[in-house]
Structure formats: structure tokens, C-alpha cells
C-alpha positions as YAML, in Angstrom:
chain: A
units: angstrom
residues:
- id: 1
  name: MET
  ca: [0.00, 0.00, 0.00]
- id: 2
  name: LYS
  ca: [1.67, 3.25, -1.07]
- id: 3
  name: ALA
  ca: [2.19, 6.14, 1.30]
- id: 4
  name: LEU
  ca: [-0.55, 8.71, 1.77]
- id: 5
  name: HIS
  ca: [0.56, 12.34, 1.60]
- id: 6
  name: PHE
  ca: [-1.95, 14.91, 2.86]
- id: 7
  name: SER
  ca: [-0.01, 17.78, 1.30]
- id: 8
  name: ARG
  ca: [-2.28, 20.31, 2.93]
- id: 9
  name: LEU
  ca: [-3.20, 18.30, 6.02]
- id: 10
  name: ALA
  ca: [-4.43, 20.63, 8.74]
- id: 11
  name: ALA
  ca: [-1.91, 22.03, 11.10]
- id: 12
  name: LEU
  ca: [-3.76, 20.25, 13.91]
- id: 13
  name: THR
  ca: [-1.23, 21.08, 16.51]
- id: 14
  name: ALA
  ca: [-0.34, 24.58, 15.43]
- id: 15
  name: ALA
  ca: [-0.54, 27.07, 18.36]
- id: 16
  name: ALA
  ca: [-0.55, 30.84, 18.57]
- id: 17
  name: ILE
  ca: [-1.01, 32.70, 21.85]
- id: 18
  name: LEU
  ca: [-2.65, 35.95, 22.81]
- id: 19
  name: PRO
  ca: [0.31, 37.62, 24.57]
- id: 20
  name: LEU
  ca: [-0.94, 38.05, 28.11]
- id: 21
  name: ALA
  ca: [2.70, 38.07, 29.27]
- id: 22
  name: LEU
  ca: [4.92, 40.96, 28.20]
- id: 23
  name: ALA
  ca: [7.30, 38.81, 26.17]
- id: 24
  name: ALA
  ca: [7.84, 38.01, 22.54]
- id: 25
  name: PRO
  ca: [6.19, 34.73, 21.54]
- id: 26
  name: ALA
  ca: [8.26, 31.63, 20.90]
- id: 27
  name: SER
  ca: [7.24, 29.87, 17.71]
- id: 28
  name: ALA
  ca: [8.09, 26.86, 15.57]
- id: 29
  name: ALA
  ca: [7.05, 25.73, 12.11]
- id: 30
  name: THR
  ca: [7.59, 22.10, 11.22]
- id: 31
  name: THR
  ca: [6.23, 19.11, 9.33]
- id: 32
  name: ILE
  ca: [5.00, 16.29, 11.55]
- id: 33
  name: ALA
  ca: [5.55, 12.78, 10.22]
- id: 34
  name: PHE
  ca: [2.72, 10.49, 11.32]
- id: 35
  name: ASP
  ca: [3.38, 6.75, 11.32]
- id: 36
  name: CYS
  ca: [0.01, 5.07, 10.73]
- id: 37
  name: GLN
  ca: [-1.40, 1.56, 10.54]
- id: 38
  name: ALA
  ca: [-4.65, 0.86, 8.71]
- id: 39
  name: ASP
  ca: [-6.34, -2.34, 9.89]
- id: 40
  name: ALA
  ca: [-7.85, -3.40, 6.56]
- id: 41
  name: PRO
  ca: [-10.20, -6.42, 6.56]
- id: 42
  name: ILE
  ca: [-8.94, -9.48, 4.65]
- id: 43
  name: ILE
  ca: [-5.91, -7.55, 3.38]
- id: 44
  name: GLY
  ca: [-4.53, -7.15, 6.89]
- id: 45
  name: PRO
  ca: [-2.63, -4.28, 8.56]
- id: 46
  name: GLN
  ca: [-1.16, -1.74, 6.16]
- id: 47
  name: GLN
  ca: [1.43, 0.90, 7.03]
- id: 48
  name: VAL
  ca: [0.59, 4.42, 5.96]
- id: 49
  name: SER
  ca: [2.54, 7.68, 6.27]
- id: 50
  name: LEU
  ca: [0.97, 11.07, 6.82]
- id: 51
  name: ASN
  ca: [2.72, 14.43, 6.63]
- id: 52
  name: GLN
  ca: [1.20, 17.29, 8.60]
- id: 53
  name: ASP
  ca: [2.37, 20.89, 8.58]
- id: 54
  name: ALA
  ca: [2.24, 22.68, 11.92]
- id: 55
  name: ASP
  ca: [2.91, 26.32, 12.79]
- id: 56
  name: VAL
  ca: [3.15, 26.61, 16.56]
- id: 57
  name: THR
  ca: [3.39, 29.79, 18.65]
- id: 58
  name: ALA
  ca: [3.44, 30.19, 22.42]
- id: 59
  name: PRO
  ca: [4.74, 32.82, 24.87]
- id: 60
  name: ALA
  ca: [8.43, 32.65, 25.65]
- id: 61
  name: THR
  ca: [7.68, 33.34, 29.32]
- id: 62
  name: VAL
  ca: [4.59, 33.50, 31.52]
- id: 63
  name: ALA
  ca: [4.17, 34.56, 35.14]
- id: 64
  name: PRO
  ca: [3.34, 31.89, 37.74]
- id: 65
  name: GLY
  ca: [-0.42, 31.43, 37.91]
- id: 66
  name: ALA
  ca: [-1.05, 33.65, 34.86]
- id: 67
  name: ALA
  ca: [-3.59, 32.90, 32.15]
- id: 68
  name: PHE
  ca: [-2.48, 32.39, 28.55]
- id: 69
  name: ASP
  ca: [-4.02, 31.11, 25.32]
- id: 70
  name: VAL
  ca: [-2.84, 28.51, 22.84]
- id: 71
  name: VAL
  ca: [-4.44, 28.89, 19.40]
- id: 72
  name: ILE
  ca: [-4.39, 25.96, 16.97]
- id: 73
  name: ASP
  ca: [-5.01, 27.35, 13.48]
- id: 74
  name: PRO
  ca: [-5.33, 24.58, 10.88]
- id: 75
  name: ALA
  ca: [-4.57, 24.97, 7.16]
- id: 76
  name: PRO
  ca: [-6.78, 23.50, 4.42]
- id: 77
  name: ASN
  ca: [-6.00, 19.91, 3.44]
- id: 78
  name: GLU
  ca: [-7.20, 17.25, 1.05]
- id: 79
  name: VAL
  ca: [-8.27, 13.61, 1.35]
- id: 80
  name: PRO
  ca: [-6.62, 11.47, -1.35]
- id: 81
  name: GLY
  ca: [-9.03, 10.16, -3.96]
- id: 82
  name: GLU
  ca: [-7.10, 6.95, -4.60]
- id: 83
  name: VAL
  ca: [-4.68, 4.77, -2.65]
- id: 84
  name: ALA
  ca: [-2.85, 1.74, -4.06]
- id: 85
  name: GLY
  ca: [-5.28, 1.51, -6.97]
- id: 86
  name: ASN
  ca: [-8.34, 1.62, -4.71]
- id: 87
  name: THR
  ca: [-10.84, 4.48, -4.63]
- id: 88
  name: VAL
  ca: [-11.06, 6.28, -1.31]
- id: 89
  name: LYS
  ca: [-14.79, 6.74, -0.65]
- id: 90
  name: ASN
  ca: [-14.40, 8.77, 2.53]
- id: 91
  name: ILE
  ca: [-12.72, 9.15, 5.89]
- id: 92
  name: ASN
  ca: [-14.80, 9.40, 9.04]
- id: 93
  name: THR
  ca: [-14.77, 9.21, 12.85]
- id: 94
  name: PHE
  ca: [-11.80, 11.57, 13.13]
- id: 95
  name: ALA
  ca: [-10.05, 12.22, 16.47]
- id: 96
  name: LEU
  ca: [-6.83, 14.12, 17.19]
- id: 97
  name: LYS
  ca: [-5.31, 14.14, 20.68]
- id: 98
  name: PHE
  ca: [-2.82, 16.39, 22.38]
- id: 99
  name: PRO
  ca: [-1.80, 16.43, 26.04]
- id: 100
  name: ILE
  ca: [-2.51, 19.33, 28.35]
- id: 101
  name: PRO
  ca: [1.07, 20.51, 28.93]
- id: 102
  name: ALA
  ca: [2.74, 19.71, 32.23]
- id: 103
  name: ASN
  ca: [2.97, 22.69, 34.59]
- id: 104
  name: SER
  ca: [-0.27, 24.12, 33.21]
- id: 105
  name: THR
  ca: [-3.98, 23.74, 33.92]
- id: 106
  name: TYR
  ca: [-6.70, 23.52, 31.28]
- id: 107
  name: VAL
  ca: [-9.53, 26.05, 31.71]
- id: 108
  name: SER
  ca: [-11.62, 25.87, 28.51]
- id: 109
  name: ALA
  ca: [-11.41, 25.91, 24.72]
- id: 110
  name: ASP
  ca: [-13.20, 27.60, 21.83]
- id: 111
  name: LEU
  ca: [-13.66, 26.32, 18.26]
- id: 112
  name: THR
  ca: [-14.14, 28.68, 15.32]
- id: 113
  name: GLY
  ca: [-14.25, 28.25, 11.56]
- id: 114
  name: GLY
  ca: [-13.63, 25.00, 9.74]
- id: 115
  name: SER
  ca: [-15.21, 23.74, 6.52]
- id: 116
  name: GLY
  ca: [-16.02, 20.54, 4.63]
- id: 117
  name: LEU
  ca: [-16.22, 18.41, 7.77]
- id: 118
  name: GLY
  ca: [-19.75, 17.05, 7.41]
- id: 119
  name: SER
  ca: [-23.05, 18.07, 8.94]
- id: 120
  name: THR
  ca: [-21.99, 17.60, 12.57]
- id: 121
  name: ALA
  ca: [-19.74, 20.29, 14.03]
- id: 122
  name: PRO
  ca: [-16.43, 19.26, 15.62]
- id: 123
  name: VAL
  ca: [-16.15, 19.24, 19.40]
- id: 124
  name: ILE
  ca: [-13.24, 19.30, 21.81]
- id: 125
  name: ALA
  ca: [-13.25, 17.44, 25.11]
- id: 126
  name: VAL
  ca: [-10.68, 16.95, 27.86]
- id: 127
  name: SER
  ca: [-10.30, 13.78, 29.91]
- id: 128
  name: GLY
  ca: [-7.36, 12.41, 31.85]
- id: 129
  name: GLY
  ca: [-5.14, 15.33, 30.90]
- id: 130
  name: VAL
  ca: [-5.68, 14.84, 27.16]
- id: 131
  name: ALA
  ca: [-7.64, 17.13, 24.83]
- id: 132
  name: THR
  ca: [-9.39, 15.45, 21.90]
- id: 133
  name: LEU
  ca: [-10.74, 17.21, 18.81]
- id: 134
  name: SER
  ca: [-13.31, 14.97, 17.12]
- id: 135
  name: PHE
  ca: [-16.03, 14.93, 14.49]
- id: 136
  name: PRO
  ca: [-17.90, 12.11, 12.70]
- id: 137
  name: GLY
  ca: [-17.58, 13.36, 9.11]
- id: 138
  name: PRO
  ca: [-17.63, 11.85, 6.58]
- id: 139
  name: ILE
  ca: [-15.22, 13.68, 4.28]
- id: 140
  name: ALA
  ca: [-15.30, 12.36, 0.70]
- id: 141
  name: GLY
  ca: [-12.18, 11.08, -1.01]
- id: 142
  name: GLY
  ca: [-10.55, 13.87, -3.01]
- id: 143
  name: ALA
  ca: [-12.35, 16.58, -1.03]
- id: 144
  name: THR
  ca: [-10.70, 19.63, 0.51]
- id: 145
  name: PHE
  ca: [-11.52, 20.48, 4.10]
- id: 146
  name: GLU
  ca: [-10.30, 22.71, 6.91]
- id: 147
  name: LEU
  ca: [-10.33, 21.93, 10.61]
- id: 148
  name: PRO
  ca: [-11.56, 24.57, 13.05]
- id: 149
  name: THR
  ca: [-9.29, 26.95, 14.89]
- id: 150
  name: ILE
  ca: [-8.89, 25.86, 18.51]
- id: 151
  name: THR
  ca: [-8.25, 28.46, 21.20]
- id: 152
  name: ALA
  ca: [-7.25, 26.69, 24.43]
- id: 153
  name: HIS
  ca: [-7.30, 28.78, 27.60]
- id: 154
  name: LEU
  ca: [-4.66, 27.62, 30.10]
- id: 155
  name: THR
  ca: [-3.23, 28.72, 33.44]
- id: 156
  name: ALA
  ca: [0.48, 28.49, 34.18]
- id: 157
  name: GLY
  ca: [1.72, 26.51, 37.16]
- id: 158
  name: ALA
  ca: [4.08, 27.73, 39.87]
- id: 159
  name: SER
  ca: [7.39, 26.98, 38.15]
- id: 160
  name: GLY
  ca: [9.15, 25.01, 35.46]
- id: 161
  name: THR
  ca: [8.53, 24.91, 31.71]
- id: 162
  name: ILE
  ca: [5.44, 24.33, 29.56]
- id: 163
  name: GLU
  ca: [5.96, 22.30, 26.36]
- id: 164
  name: THR
  ca: [3.47, 21.88, 23.52]
- id: 165
  name: LYS
  ca: [3.38, 18.65, 21.55]
- id: 166
  name: LEU
  ca: [1.10, 15.92, 20.20]
- id: 167
  name: SER
  ca: [-0.14, 12.75, 21.89]
- id: 168
  name: GLY
  ca: [0.74, 9.28, 20.66]
- id: 169
  name: THR
  ca: [3.66, 6.90, 20.98]
- id: 170
  name: SER
  ca: [2.61, 3.79, 19.02]
- id: 171
  name: TYR
  ca: [-0.23, 2.17, 17.06]
- id: 172
  name: SER
  ca: [-1.68, 1.00, 20.38]
- id: 173
  name: ASP
  ca: [-1.28, 4.49, 21.86]
- id: 174
  name: PRO
  ca: [-2.30, 6.70, 18.92]
- id: 175
  name: GLY
  ca: [-2.53, 10.47, 18.77]
- id: 176
  name: LEU
  ca: [-4.65, 10.46, 15.59]
- id: 177
  name: THR
  ca: [-7.38, 8.00, 14.62]
- id: 178
  name: PHE
  ca: [-9.92, 7.80, 11.81]
- id: 179
  name: LYS
  ca: [-11.69, 5.25, 9.63]
- id: 180
  name: ALA
  ca: [-11.04, 5.06, 5.90]
- id: 181
  name: VAL
  ca: [-13.64, 3.59, 3.54]
- id: 182
  name: ALA
  ca: [-12.22, 2.33, 0.23]
- id: 183
  name: GLY
  ca: [-13.76, 0.66, -2.79]
- id: 184
  name: THR
  ca: [-11.94, -2.55, -3.73]
- id: 185
  name: PHE
  ca: [-12.46, -5.56, -6.00]
- id: 186
  name: ILE
  ca: [-14.25, -7.27, -3.09]
- id: 187
  name: GLY
  ca: [-16.45, -4.26, -2.40]
- id: 188
  name: ASP
  ca: [-16.22, -1.40, 0.07]
- id: 189
  name: ILE
  ca: [-14.02, -1.99, 3.09]
- id: 190
  name: THR
  ca: [-13.58, 0.09, 6.24]
- id: 191
  name: ALA
  ca: [-10.09, 0.30, 7.71]
- id: 192
  name: PRO
  ca: [-9.71, 1.76, 11.22]
- id: 193
  name: THR
  ca: [-6.44, 3.71, 11.18]
- id: 194
  name: ALA
  ca: [-4.20, 4.57, 14.15]
- id: 195
  name: CYS
  ca: [-1.33, 7.06, 13.90]
- id: 196
  name: PHE
  ca: [1.38, 8.51, 16.11]
- id: 197
  name: PRO
  ca: [4.01, 11.22, 15.44]
- id: 198
  name: ASN
  ca: [7.37, 9.64, 14.69]
- id: 199
  name: PRO
  ca: [9.46, 11.46, 15.75]
- id: 200
  name: SER
  ca: [7.32, 13.50, 18.14]
- id: 201
  name: PRO
  ca: [8.59, 17.08, 18.16]
- id: 202
  name: VAL
  ca: [8.29, 19.58, 20.99]
- id: 203
  name: PHE
  ca: [6.78, 22.61, 19.27]
- id: 204
  name: THR
  ca: [7.35, 25.32, 21.86]
- id: 205
  name: THR
  ca: [8.80, 25.73, 25.33]
- id: 206
  name: THR
  ca: [7.50, 28.42, 27.68]
- id: 207
  name: THR
  ca: [9.37, 29.27, 30.87]
- id: 208
  name: ILE
  ca: [7.36, 30.09, 33.98]
- id: 209
  name: GLY
  ca: [8.90, 32.97, 35.84]
...
């Protein structure tokens, strides 16, 4: 199965802050390499690669106990229309996870914008120190879509550093999951897909003090 390249895959973990601290923001722009495994019926597990651009900004410093915002501003992206000679019908049941950074406390989050994601609006929920952006879709193969902008409101801890990054360390501990529906010679098949960033970059580091 050939590699998938979402050339304009949303910058799901991009972050930009509203500067509540009087310091220049620290920022990083990078391409995240997702290592994915699609569990295709009959065919068996298939390895898939995903490239995701991310533009991440956060304050260089923040006062102990101060509020600050992390803004995740996705770019438009496109679902491939064909993979390994098979037509991609759609992707659905999308979920992207990122940890609430150590030395910070989650307060709330807002979602704005987004397009081409289906009739049900995306939601963000936090459980066990992990924030999950999810929506059911579907998004048709070959279609362009854009994820919503996420503004996460956080509070700094007493000391230390605050790092922003993605969740996921393996196929069994994924940071990104979705289901892909493809048309094959045996009919339509649905392949649950689990992905993790490999390597997993630290996007920004904010010093409390």
C-alpha cells in the first residue's frame, strides 16, 4: 500500500497565543511525520505515512499562575481520492489528541471556523489530561476540508517549563485516529487507522517565571 501524503493536512497542533505576558512569543514551524497503521479487513494491517504541517506559537515566558491562550489554526487539506489503486470513498470518525502541557492547567477551549467536515460540528473534550478534537464526518475522497481553529485557555503553574506537543507513541497508543472507507475488487471496506508522530517534536517551550 503506497504512502498517503496529505499535502495540505491541517496544522492540527499549530498554536498561537494571545500575549498576556509581556514577552515576545516563541514559535516553531515544522512538518509532523505520522506513522500510521490501517487495519484493513482481509488484506490485513497496512502501514501508511501522513505528513502534517504545523505552525506553533506560544509565549516565551509566563508569570506563575497567569492565564495564557494557545491557538491551533489549521490549514486547508485534502483527502486522497485513490490509494494503491483503490478508490477512497471517505474518511470518518476523526479524532486528534494532544496532552494538556505539564505545569499548566486547562480552563476551557473555543472552536471557530472549519469547513467541509460534514453536517456535525467538531467538538473538543478533555479527559485524563488529554484534549481530543473529534467529528464524525464523513469527508469524501478527493475533497478539501479545513479543521476549526482551537483556542485553548490555560493557566500556568508555579514553576518550570510548559511544552506543547502531540499525543501518541505507538499504534496502540495513537494520537490520531480515523476510519477510511475504500472501494476494492471485493467491495467497500472500512479500515480503522491509528497514527502517532514519529518522531514527536516539541513545538514550543515556555518558561514560567
